[in-house]
PDB file of C-alpha atoms in Angstrom:
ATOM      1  CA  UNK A   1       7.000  13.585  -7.090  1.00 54.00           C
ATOM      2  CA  UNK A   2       3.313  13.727  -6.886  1.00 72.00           C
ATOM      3  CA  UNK A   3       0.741  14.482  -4.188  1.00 89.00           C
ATOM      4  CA  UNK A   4       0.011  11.056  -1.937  1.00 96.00           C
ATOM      5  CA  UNK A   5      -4.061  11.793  -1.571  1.00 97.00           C
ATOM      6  CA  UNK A   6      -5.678  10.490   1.402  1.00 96.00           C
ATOM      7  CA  UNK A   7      -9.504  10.055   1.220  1.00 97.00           C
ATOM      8  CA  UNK A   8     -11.517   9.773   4.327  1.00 96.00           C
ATOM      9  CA  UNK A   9     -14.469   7.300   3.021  1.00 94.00           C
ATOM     10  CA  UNK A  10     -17.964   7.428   4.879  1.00 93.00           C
ATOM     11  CA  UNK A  11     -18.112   5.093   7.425  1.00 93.00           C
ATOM     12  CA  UNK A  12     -14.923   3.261   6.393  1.00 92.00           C
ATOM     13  CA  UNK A  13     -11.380   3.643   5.941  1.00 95.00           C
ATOM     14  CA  UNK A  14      -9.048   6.070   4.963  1.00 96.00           C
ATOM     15  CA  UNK A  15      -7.882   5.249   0.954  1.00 97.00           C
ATOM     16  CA  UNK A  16      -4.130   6.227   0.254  1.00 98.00           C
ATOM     17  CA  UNK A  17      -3.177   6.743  -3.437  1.00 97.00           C
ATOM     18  CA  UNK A  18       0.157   7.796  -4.378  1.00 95.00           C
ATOM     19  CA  UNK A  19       3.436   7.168  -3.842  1.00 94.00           C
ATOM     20  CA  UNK A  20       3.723   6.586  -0.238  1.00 96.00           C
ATOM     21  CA  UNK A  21       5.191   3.965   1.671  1.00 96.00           C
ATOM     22  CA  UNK A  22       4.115   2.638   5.549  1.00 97.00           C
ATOM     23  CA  UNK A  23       6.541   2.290   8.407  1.00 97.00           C
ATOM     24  CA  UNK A  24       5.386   1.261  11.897  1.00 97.00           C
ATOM     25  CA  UNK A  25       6.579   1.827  15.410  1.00 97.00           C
ATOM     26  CA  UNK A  26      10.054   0.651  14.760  1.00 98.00           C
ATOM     27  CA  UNK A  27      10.998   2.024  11.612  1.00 98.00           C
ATOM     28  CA  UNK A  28      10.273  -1.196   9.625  1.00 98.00           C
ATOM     29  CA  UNK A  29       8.740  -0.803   6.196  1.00 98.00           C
ATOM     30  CA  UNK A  30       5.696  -2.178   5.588  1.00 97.00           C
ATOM     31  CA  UNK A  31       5.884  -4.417   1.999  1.00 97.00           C
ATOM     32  CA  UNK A  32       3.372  -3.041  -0.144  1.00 97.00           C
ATOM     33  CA  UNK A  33       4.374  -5.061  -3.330  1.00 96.00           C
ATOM     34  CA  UNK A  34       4.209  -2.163  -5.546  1.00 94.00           C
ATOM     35  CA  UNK A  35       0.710  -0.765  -4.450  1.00 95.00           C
ATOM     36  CA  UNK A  36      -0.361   2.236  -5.378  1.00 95.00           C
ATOM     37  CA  UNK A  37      -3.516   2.161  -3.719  1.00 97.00           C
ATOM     38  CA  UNK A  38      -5.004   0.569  -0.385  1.00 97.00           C
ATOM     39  CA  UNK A  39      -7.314   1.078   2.453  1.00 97.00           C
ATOM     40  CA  UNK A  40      -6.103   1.998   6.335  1.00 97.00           C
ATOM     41  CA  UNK A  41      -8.184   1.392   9.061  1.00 96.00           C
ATOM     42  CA  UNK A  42     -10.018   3.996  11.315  1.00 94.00           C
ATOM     43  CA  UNK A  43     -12.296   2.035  12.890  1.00 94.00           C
ATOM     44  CA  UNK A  44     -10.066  -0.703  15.118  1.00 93.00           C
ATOM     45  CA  UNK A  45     -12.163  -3.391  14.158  1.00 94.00           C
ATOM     46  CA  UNK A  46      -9.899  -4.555  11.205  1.00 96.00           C
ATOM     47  CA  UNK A  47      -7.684  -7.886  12.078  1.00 96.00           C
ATOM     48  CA  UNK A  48      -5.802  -7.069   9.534  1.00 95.00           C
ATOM     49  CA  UNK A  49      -4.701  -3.688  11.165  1.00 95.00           C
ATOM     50  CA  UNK A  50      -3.107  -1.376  10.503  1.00 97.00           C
ATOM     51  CA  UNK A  51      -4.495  -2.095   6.456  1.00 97.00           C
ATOM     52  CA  UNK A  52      -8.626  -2.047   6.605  1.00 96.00           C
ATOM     53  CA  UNK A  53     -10.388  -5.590   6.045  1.00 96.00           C
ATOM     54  CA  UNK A  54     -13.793  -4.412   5.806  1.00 93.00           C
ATOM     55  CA  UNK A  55     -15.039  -5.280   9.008  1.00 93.00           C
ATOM     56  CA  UNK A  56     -16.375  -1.644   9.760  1.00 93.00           C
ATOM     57  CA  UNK A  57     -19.540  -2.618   7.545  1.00 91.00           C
ATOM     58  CA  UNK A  58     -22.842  -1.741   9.782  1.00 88.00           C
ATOM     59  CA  UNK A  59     -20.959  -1.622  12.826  1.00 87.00           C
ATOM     60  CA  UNK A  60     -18.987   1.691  12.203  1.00 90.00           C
ATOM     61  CA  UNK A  61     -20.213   5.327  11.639  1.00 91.00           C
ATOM     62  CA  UNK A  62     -18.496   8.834  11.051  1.00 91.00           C
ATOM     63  CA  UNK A  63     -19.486  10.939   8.589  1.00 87.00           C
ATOM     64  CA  UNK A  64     -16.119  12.694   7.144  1.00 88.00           C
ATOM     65  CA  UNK A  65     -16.817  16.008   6.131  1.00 93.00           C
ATOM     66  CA  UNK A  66     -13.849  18.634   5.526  1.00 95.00           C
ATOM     67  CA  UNK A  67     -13.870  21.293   7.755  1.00 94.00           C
ATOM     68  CA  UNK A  68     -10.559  24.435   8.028  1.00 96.00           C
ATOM     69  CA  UNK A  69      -8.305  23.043  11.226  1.00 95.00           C
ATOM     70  CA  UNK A  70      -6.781  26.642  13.353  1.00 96.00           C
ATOM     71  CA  UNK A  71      -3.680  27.858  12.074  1.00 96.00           C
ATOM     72  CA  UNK A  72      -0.307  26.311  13.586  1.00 95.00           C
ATOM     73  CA  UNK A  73       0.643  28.397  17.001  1.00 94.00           C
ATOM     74  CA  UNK A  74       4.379  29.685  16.851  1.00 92.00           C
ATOM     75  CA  UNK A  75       6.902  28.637  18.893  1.00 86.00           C
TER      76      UNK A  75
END
């Protein structure tokens, strides 16, 4: 199987390529008719949530850049 990649866009949403598939709250599957690409929303504005709808344009701002989180405490 091959890497899902997640891509934190500029003042937008996060892209998902891959194989992947969504489940919310419940455990229900999202039905992504056989995409292999799509756009989550980070912003809340979306109404279309939790997939992004493009409302974040001028009225959302984050610049994602990478940065090294700590390493994972033991138990």
């Amino acid at each position: 199987m091959s890497k899902t990649k997640l891509t934190i866009n500029r003042n937008g949403s996060i892209k998902i390529e891959g194989d992947f598939e969504i489940i919310d709250a419940d455990g229900n599957v999202y039905g992504l008719e056989g995409r292999t690409a799509l756009g989550l929303c980070r912003c809340g504005l979306s109404k279309n949530k939790p997939f992004c709808d493009g409302s974040h344009r001028n009225a959302f701002e984050h610049d994602a850049l990478a940065f090294d989180l700590p390493p994972v405490k033991a138990k």
